[in-house]
mmCIF file of C-alpha atoms in Angstrom:
data_model
loop_
_atom_site.group_PDB
_atom_site.id
_atom_site.type_symbol
_atom_site.label_atom_id
_atom_site.label_comp_id
_atom_site.label_asym_id
_atom_site.label_seq_id
_atom_site.Cartn_x
_atom_site.Cartn_y
_atom_site.Cartn_z
ATOM 1 C CA MET A 578 -8.400 -26.780 -19.478
ATOM 2 C CA SER A 579 -8.664 -28.830 -16.229
ATOM 3 C CA GLN A 580 -9.233 -26.821 -13.205
ATOM 4 C CA GLN A 581 -7.461 -27.954 -10.029
ATOM 5 C CA LYS A 582 -9.790 -27.852 -7.008
ATOM 6 C CA ILE A 583 -8.744 -25.874 -3.973
ATOM 7 C CA THR A 584 -8.826 -27.948 -0.830
ATOM 8 C CA PRO A 585 -9.128 -26.871 2.799
ATOM 9 C CA ASP A 586 -5.562 -28.119 3.196
ATOM 10 C CA ASP A 587 -4.394 -25.609 0.520
ATOM 11 C CA VAL A 588 -6.155 -22.803 2.399
ATOM 12 C CA ARG A 589 -4.737 -23.996 5.721
ATOM 13 C CA HIS A 590 -1.252 -23.996 4.182
ATOM 14 C CA VAL A 591 -1.636 -20.507 2.771
ATOM 15 C CA ALA A 592 -2.933 -19.329 6.165
ATOM 16 C CA HIS A 593 0.054 -20.926 7.871
ATOM 17 C CA LEU A 594 2.418 -19.113 5.490
ATOM 18 C CA ALA A 595 0.655 -15.814 6.244
ATOM 19 C CA ARG A 596 0.724 -16.632 9.980
ATOM 20 C CA LEU A 597 -3.097 -16.511 10.214
ATOM 21 C CA GLU A 598 -5.204 -18.723 12.430
ATOM 22 C CA ILE A 599 -8.486 -19.767 10.800
ATOM 23 C CA SER A 600 -11.402 -21.322 12.571
ATOM 24 C CA PRO A 601 -12.938 -24.484 11.008
ATOM 25 C CA GLU A 602 -16.172 -22.593 10.129
ATOM 26 C CA ARG A 603 -14.238 -19.897 8.366
ATOM 27 C CA LEU A 604 -12.015 -22.416 6.583
ATOM 28 C CA ALA A 605 -14.920 -23.807 4.544
ATOM 29 C CA ARG A 606 -16.067 -20.318 3.502
ATOM 30 C CA LEU A 607 -12.567 -19.199 2.593
ATOM 31 C CA THR A 608 -11.953 -22.357 0.536
ATOM 32 C CA SER A 609 -14.973 -21.694 -1.604
ATOM 33 C CA GLN A 610 -14.083 -17.979 -1.922
ATOM 34 C CA LEU A 611 -10.502 -18.755 -2.972
ATOM 35 C CA GLU A 612 -11.838 -21.314 -5.475
ATOM 36 C CA SER A 613 -14.076 -18.577 -6.973
ATOM 37 C CA ILE A 614 -11.229 -16.076 -7.138
ATOM 38 C CA ILE A 615 -8.985 -18.516 -8.916
ATOM 39 C CA GLY A 616 -11.837 -19.322 -11.322
ATOM 40 C CA TYR A 617 -12.228 -15.642 -12.222
ATOM 41 C CA VAL A 618 -8.449 -15.290 -12.772
ATOM 42 C CA ALA A 619 -8.537 -18.317 -15.061
ATOM 43 C CA LYS A 620 -11.408 -16.748 -16.960
ATOM 44 C CA ILE A 621 -9.344 -13.601 -17.518
ATOM 45 C CA GLY A 622 -6.563 -15.788 -18.831
ATOM 46 C CA GLU A 623 -8.880 -17.010 -21.657
ATOM 47 C CA ALA A 624 -9.128 -13.534 -23.184
ATOM 48 C CA ASP A 625 -7.534 -13.297 -26.625
ATOM 49 C CA VAL A 626 -4.747 -10.697 -26.296
ATOM 50 C CA THR A 627 -2.857 -11.629 -29.441
ATOM 51 C CA ASN A 628 -2.642 -8.120 -30.994
ATOM 52 C CA ILE A 629 -2.770 -6.151 -27.734
ATOM 53 C CA GLU A 630 0.305 -4.188 -26.726
ATOM 54 C CA PRO A 631 1.260 -4.622 -23.072
ATOM 55 C CA MET A 632 0.856 -1.575 -20.958
ATOM 56 C CA ALA A 633 1.400 -0.560 -17.342
ATOM 57 C CA HIS A 634 -1.624 1.828 -17.182
ATOM 58 C CA ALA A 635 -5.027 2.111 -18.886
ATOM 59 C CA LEU A 636 -4.350 5.675 -19.967
ATOM 60 C CA PRO A 637 -1.264 6.998 -21.776
ATOM 61 C CA LEU A 638 0.809 8.811 -19.115
ATOM 62 C CA HIS A 639 3.735 11.060 -19.313
ATOM 63 C CA ASN A 640 5.762 12.783 -16.577
ATOM 64 C CA VAL A 641 4.969 16.455 -16.175
ATOM 65 C CA PHE A 642 8.014 18.172 -14.756
ATOM 66 C CA ARG A 643 8.639 21.803 -14.265
ATOM 67 C CA GLU A 644 11.956 23.403 -14.539
ATOM 68 C CA ASP A 645 13.947 23.394 -11.344
ATOM 69 C CA VAL A 646 14.187 27.143 -10.933
ATOM 70 C CA VAL A 647 15.404 28.764 -7.757
ATOM 71 C CA GLU A 648 12.706 31.084 -6.404
ATOM 72 C CA PRO A 649 12.620 33.146 -3.175
ATOM 73 C CA SER A 650 11.304 31.189 -0.198
ATOM 74 C CA LEU A 651 8.676 32.364 2.309
ATOM 75 C CA PRO A 652 9.946 34.756 4.947
ATOM 76 C CA LEU A 653 10.567 33.017 8.252
ATOM 77 C CA GLU A 654 7.903 35.033 10.071
ATOM 78 C CA MET A 655 5.300 33.801 7.558
ATOM 79 C CA VAL A 656 6.452 30.164 7.845
ATOM 80 C CA LEU A 657 6.222 30.233 11.670
ATOM 81 C CA ARG A 658 3.018 32.308 11.853
ATOM 82 C CA ASN A 659 0.603 29.374 12.134
ATOM 83 C CA ALA A 660 2.884 27.119 14.228
ATOM 84 C CA PRO A 661 1.336 26.160 17.587
ATOM 85 C CA ASP A 662 4.649 26.680 19.344
ATOM 86 C CA VAL A 663 8.034 27.922 18.291
ATOM 87 C CA ASP A 664 11.526 28.127 19.791
ATOM 88 C CA GLY A 665 13.266 31.001 18.152
ATOM 89 C CA ARG A 666 13.333 30.140 14.437
ATOM 90 C CA PHE A 667 12.335 26.477 14.949
ATOM 91 C CA PHE A 668 9.040 24.622 15.250
ATOM 92 C CA LYS A 669 8.642 23.308 18.757
ATOM 93 C CA VAL A 670 7.065 19.876 18.888
ATOM 94 C CA PRO A 671 6.526 17.353 21.728
ATOM 95 C CA LYS A 672 9.154 14.645 22.177
ATOM 96 C CA ILE A 673 7.865 11.365 20.756
ATOM 97 C CA ILE A 674 10.920 9.128 20.753
ATOM 98 C CA GLY A 675 12.752 7.903 23.835
ATOM 99 C CA GLY A 676 12.103 8.736 27.408
ATOM 100 C CA GLU A 677 13.554 10.745 30.273
ATOM 101 C CA GLU A 678 16.873 8.787 29.932
ATOM 102 C CA ASP A 679 17.453 10.275 26.529
ATOM 103 C CA SER A 680 17.098 13.874 27.664
ATOM 104 C CA ALA A 681 19.544 13.572 30.586
ATOM 105 C CA GLY A 682 22.706 14.563 28.855
#
C-alpha cells in the first residue's frame, strides 16, 4: 500500500479551511505530526476484521427506563428554601440579557 506524503501545502490548506493562522515554525511540526496520525490510522486499517460484527460501543448497552409514574412533587416552601432570593413563588435571578432599554416598558 503506497502512502501519500503529507506536504506543508496540505497542512496550510487544512489550516485555511479551519480559519487558522500557522507560523512557518509550527507548520513543519504540524506537518510531521499529521503525517504520523495518518500513518497510525492506516495501521488500524490493516487489522483483519473479517468476522467482527460492527458495534457502536465496546460494551453491550441497553436503555434503562423507569415507568413514567406521576408522583407528588416537593412542596413549594422546600423548593425555594435554599434559593438565594425569591419573589413570591418564583426564583429571583439577576437580569443577564438585554440592557436598560429592555426594562423600560
